[in-house]
Tab-separated table of C-alpha atoms in Angstrom:
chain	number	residue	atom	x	y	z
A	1	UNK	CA	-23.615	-100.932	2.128
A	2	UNK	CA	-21.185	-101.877	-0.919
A	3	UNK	CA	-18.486	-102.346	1.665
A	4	UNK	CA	-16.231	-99.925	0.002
A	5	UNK	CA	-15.382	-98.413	3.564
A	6	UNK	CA	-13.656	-101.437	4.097
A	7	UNK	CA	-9.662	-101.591	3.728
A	8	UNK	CA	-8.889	-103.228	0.614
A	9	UNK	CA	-5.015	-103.253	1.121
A	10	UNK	CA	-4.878	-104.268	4.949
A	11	UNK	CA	-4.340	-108.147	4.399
A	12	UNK	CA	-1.136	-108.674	6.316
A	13	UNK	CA	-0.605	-109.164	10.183
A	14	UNK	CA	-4.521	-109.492	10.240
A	15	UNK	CA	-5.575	-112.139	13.152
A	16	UNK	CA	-8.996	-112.918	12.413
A	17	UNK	CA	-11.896	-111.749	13.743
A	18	UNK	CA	-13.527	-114.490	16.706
A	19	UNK	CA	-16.232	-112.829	18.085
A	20	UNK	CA	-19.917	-111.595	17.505
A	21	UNK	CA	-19.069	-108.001	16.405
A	22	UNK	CA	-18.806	-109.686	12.684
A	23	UNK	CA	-22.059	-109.407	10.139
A	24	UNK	CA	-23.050	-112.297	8.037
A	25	UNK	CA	-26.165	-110.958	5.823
A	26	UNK	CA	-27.313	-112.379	2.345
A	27	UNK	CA	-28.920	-108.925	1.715
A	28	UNK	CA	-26.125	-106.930	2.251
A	29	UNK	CA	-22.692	-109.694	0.928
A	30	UNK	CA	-19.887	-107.021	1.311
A	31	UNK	CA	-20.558	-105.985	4.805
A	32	UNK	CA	-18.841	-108.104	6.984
A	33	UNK	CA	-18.960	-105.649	10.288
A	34	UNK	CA	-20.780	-102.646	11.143
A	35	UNK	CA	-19.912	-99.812	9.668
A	36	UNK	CA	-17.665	-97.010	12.280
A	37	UNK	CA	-20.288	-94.375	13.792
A	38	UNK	CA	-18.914	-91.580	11.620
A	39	UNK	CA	-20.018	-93.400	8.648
A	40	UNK	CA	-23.485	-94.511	9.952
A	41	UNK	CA	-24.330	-91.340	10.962
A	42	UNK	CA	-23.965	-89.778	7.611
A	43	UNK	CA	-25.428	-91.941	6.116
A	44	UNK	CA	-28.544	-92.638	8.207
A	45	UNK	CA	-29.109	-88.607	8.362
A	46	UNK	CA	-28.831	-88.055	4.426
A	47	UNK	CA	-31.336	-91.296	4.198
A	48	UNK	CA	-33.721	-89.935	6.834
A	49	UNK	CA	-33.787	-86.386	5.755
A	50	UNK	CA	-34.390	-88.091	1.530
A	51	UNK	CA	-38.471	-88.309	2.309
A	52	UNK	CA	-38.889	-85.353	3.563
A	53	UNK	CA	-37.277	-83.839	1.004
A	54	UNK	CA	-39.625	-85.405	-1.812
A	55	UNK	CA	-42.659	-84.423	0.272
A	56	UNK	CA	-41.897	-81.201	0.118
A	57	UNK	CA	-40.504	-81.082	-3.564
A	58	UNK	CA	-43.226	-83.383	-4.640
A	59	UNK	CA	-46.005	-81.089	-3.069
A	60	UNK	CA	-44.439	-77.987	-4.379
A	61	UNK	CA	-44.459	-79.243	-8.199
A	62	UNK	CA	-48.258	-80.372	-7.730
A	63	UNK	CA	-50.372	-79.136	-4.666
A	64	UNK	CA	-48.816	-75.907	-3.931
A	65	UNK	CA	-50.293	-72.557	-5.846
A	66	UNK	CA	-46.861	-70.333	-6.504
A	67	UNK	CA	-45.800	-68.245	-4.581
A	68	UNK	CA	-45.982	-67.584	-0.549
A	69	UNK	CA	-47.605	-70.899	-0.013
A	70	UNK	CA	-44.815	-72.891	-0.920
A	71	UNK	CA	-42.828	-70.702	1.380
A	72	UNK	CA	-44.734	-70.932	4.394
A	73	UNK	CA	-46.127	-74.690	3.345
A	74	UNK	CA	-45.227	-77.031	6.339
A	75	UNK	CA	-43.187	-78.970	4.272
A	76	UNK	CA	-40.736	-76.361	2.899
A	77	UNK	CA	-40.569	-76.151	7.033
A	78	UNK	CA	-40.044	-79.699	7.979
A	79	UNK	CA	-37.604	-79.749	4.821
A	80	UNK	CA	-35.580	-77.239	6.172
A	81	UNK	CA	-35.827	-79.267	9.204
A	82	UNK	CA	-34.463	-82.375	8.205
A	83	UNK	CA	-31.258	-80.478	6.810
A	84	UNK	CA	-30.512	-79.107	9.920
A	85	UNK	CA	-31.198	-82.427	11.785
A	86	UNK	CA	-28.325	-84.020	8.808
A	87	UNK	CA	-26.072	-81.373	9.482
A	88	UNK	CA	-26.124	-81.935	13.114
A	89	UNK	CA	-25.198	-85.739	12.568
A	90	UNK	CA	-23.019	-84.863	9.564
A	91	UNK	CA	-20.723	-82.928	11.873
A	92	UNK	CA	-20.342	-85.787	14.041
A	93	UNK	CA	-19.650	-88.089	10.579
A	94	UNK	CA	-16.721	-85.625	9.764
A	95	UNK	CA	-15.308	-84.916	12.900
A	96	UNK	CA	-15.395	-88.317	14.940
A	97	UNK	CA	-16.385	-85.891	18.235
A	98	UNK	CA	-19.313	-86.392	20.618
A	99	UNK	CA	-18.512	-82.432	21.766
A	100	UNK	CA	-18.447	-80.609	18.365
A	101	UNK	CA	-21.573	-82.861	17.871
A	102	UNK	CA	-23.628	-81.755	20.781
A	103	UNK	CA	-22.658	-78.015	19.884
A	104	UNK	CA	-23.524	-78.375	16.242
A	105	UNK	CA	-27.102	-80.124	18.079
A	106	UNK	CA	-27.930	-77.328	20.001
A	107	UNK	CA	-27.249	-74.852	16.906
A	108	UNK	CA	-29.349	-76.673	14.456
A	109	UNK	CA	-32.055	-76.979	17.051
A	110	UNK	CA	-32.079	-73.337	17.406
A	111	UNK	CA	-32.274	-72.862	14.216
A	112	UNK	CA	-35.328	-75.553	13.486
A	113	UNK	CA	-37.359	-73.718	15.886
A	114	UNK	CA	-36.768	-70.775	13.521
A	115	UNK	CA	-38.617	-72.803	11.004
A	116	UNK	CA	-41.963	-73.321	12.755
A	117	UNK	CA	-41.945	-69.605	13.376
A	118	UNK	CA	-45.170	-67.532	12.197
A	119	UNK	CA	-43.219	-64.997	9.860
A	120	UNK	CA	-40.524	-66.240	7.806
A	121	UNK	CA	-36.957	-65.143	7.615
A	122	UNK	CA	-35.506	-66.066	4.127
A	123	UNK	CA	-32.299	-64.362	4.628
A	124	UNK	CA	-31.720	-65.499	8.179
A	125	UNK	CA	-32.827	-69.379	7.501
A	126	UNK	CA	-30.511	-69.527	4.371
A	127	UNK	CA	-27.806	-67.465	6.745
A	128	UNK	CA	-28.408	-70.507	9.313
A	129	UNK	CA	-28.309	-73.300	6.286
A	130	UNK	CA	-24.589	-71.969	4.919
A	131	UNK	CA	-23.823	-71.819	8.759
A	132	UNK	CA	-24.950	-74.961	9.177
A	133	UNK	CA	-22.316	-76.405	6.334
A	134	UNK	CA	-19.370	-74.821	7.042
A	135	UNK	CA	-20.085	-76.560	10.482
A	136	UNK	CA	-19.730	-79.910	8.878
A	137	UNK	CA	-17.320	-79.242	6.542
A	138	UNK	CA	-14.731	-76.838	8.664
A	139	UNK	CA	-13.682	-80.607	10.967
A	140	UNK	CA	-11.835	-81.392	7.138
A	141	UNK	CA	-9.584	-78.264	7.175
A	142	UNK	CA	-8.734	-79.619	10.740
A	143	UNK	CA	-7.708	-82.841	10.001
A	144	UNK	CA	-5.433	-81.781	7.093
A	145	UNK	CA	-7.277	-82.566	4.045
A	146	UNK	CA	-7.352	-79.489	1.843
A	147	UNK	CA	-8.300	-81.542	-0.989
A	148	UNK	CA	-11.383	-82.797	0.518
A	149	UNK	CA	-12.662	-79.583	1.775
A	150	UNK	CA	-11.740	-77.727	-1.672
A	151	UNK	CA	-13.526	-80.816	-4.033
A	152	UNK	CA	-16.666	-80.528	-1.499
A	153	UNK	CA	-17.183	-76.329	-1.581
A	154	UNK	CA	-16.336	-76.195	-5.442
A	155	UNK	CA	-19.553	-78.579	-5.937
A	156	UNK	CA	-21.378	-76.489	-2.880
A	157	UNK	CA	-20.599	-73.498	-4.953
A	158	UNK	CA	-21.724	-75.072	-8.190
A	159	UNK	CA	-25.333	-76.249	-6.665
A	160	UNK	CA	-25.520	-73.147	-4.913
A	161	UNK	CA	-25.575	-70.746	-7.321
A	162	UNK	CA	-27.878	-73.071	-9.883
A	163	UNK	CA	-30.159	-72.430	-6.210
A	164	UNK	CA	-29.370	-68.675	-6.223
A	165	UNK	CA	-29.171	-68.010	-9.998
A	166	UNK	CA	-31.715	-70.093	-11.624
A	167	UNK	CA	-28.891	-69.840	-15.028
A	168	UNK	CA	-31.673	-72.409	-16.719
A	169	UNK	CA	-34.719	-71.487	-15.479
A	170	UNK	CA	-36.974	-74.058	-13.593
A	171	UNK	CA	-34.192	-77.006	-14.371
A	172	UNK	CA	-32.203	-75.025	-12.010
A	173	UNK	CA	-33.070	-76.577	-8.902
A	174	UNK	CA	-33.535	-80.084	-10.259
A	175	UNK	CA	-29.551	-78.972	-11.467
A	176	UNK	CA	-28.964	-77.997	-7.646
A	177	UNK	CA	-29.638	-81.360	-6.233
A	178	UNK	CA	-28.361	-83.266	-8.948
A	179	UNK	CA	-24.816	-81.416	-8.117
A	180	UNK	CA	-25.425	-81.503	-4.614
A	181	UNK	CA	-25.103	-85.361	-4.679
A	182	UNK	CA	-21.798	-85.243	-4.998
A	183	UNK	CA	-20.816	-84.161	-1.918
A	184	UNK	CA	-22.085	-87.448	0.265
A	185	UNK	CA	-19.193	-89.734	-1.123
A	186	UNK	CA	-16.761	-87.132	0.100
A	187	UNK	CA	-18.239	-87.194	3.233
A	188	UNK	CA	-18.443	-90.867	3.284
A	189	UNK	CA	-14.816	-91.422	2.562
A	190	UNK	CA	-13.730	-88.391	4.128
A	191	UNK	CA	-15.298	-90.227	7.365
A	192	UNK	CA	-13.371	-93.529	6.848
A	193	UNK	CA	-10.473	-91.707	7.314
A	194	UNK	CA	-10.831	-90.771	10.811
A	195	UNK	CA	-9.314	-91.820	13.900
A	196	UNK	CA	-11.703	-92.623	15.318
A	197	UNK	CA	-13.156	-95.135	12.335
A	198	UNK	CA	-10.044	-97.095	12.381
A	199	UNK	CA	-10.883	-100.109	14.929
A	200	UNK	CA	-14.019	-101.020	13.010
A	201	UNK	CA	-12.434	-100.533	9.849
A	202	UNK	CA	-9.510	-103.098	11.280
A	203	UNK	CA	-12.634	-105.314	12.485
A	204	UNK	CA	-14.085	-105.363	8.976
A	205	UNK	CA	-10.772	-106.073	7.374
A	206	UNK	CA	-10.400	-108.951	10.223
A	207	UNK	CA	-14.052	-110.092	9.807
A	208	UNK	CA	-13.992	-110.320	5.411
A	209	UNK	CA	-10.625	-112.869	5.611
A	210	UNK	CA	-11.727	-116.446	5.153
A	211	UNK	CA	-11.575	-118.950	8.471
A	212	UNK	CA	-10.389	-122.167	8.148
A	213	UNK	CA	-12.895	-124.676	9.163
């Protein structure tokens, strides 16, 4: 919403924008077009998936006894959920394709249904979470960009062994999201650089140069 997917160096052979697809908002100053659908969509899933997360967090910290209730809480399981529904949209944000999209769709549906699922699998629901990432984060490797994919799975690793490990005790999971945060400006960027981003990107660029009256 800064605008910082925006080209900042593309101000030459630039005819400017004429028609509706440009965004005038007082709110939001720096966006001067819609953002490309890579972007949107990882954003919007990481934003939609944020609420769920503190109802479950917030409900495991003060409602929930320890132990198996947290685990089999409805929360924890629409939690779980709403990463899987992210990662589904997050695969789309870093691969700019509608197929490897649906087929990451159909996976994390599969394995949301696991969630609501009388006996729990720990194993096979964290098995399905890593799964889950290396869905979203294998489209990098593909395009080229080793740095992107090794800066995003050296954090991963970080947060996820402060999740496995607990090195400092109950701070460890606060420590796992706190790392984990991180990762969504690589994604972010990572999706401005697609192909498929470009036009709007150009549309942007056209739509923030000033018109003469």
């Amino acid at each position: 919403l800064s605008g910082k997917w925006e080209i900042s160096d593309i101000e030459e052979d630039i005819t400017l924008a004429t028609n509706d697809r440009c965004v005038k908002s007082s709110l939001f100053p720096n966006v001067h077009a819609m953002p490309p659908l890579p972007v949107l969509c990882i954003a919007l899933s990481l934003l939609l998936h944020n609420p769920l997360s503190f109802l479950y967090h917030w409900r495991y910290a003060v409602l929930l006894p320890p132990g198996l209730p947290r685990i089999e809480h409805w929360s924890r399981r629409l939690d779980t959920s709403g990463i899987h529904f992210s990662s589904a949209f997050i695969a789309y944000g870093t691969s700019g394709s509608l197929t490897y999209f649906v087929l990451n769709a159909i996976y994390n549906a599969v394995c949301i249904r696991f969630q609501f699922e009388k006996k729990i699998r720990p194993i096979r629901n964290r098995t399905c979470l890593l799964v889950s990432m290396l869905a979203y984060t294998t489209p990098i490797i593909w395009q080229g960009n080793k740095t992107c994919f090794a800066s995003i799975w050296s954090i991963l690793a970080i947060a996820l062994w402060m999740f496995a490990a607990y090195p400092i005790g109950g701070w460890s999971h606060a420590a796992f999201h706190v790392f984990w945060w991180f990762v969504p400006p690589l994604l972010l960027e990572f999706a401005c650089s697609l192909p498929v981003s470009q036009d709007q990107i150009l549309m942007a660029a056209r739509c923030s140069m000033p018109r003469e009256e």
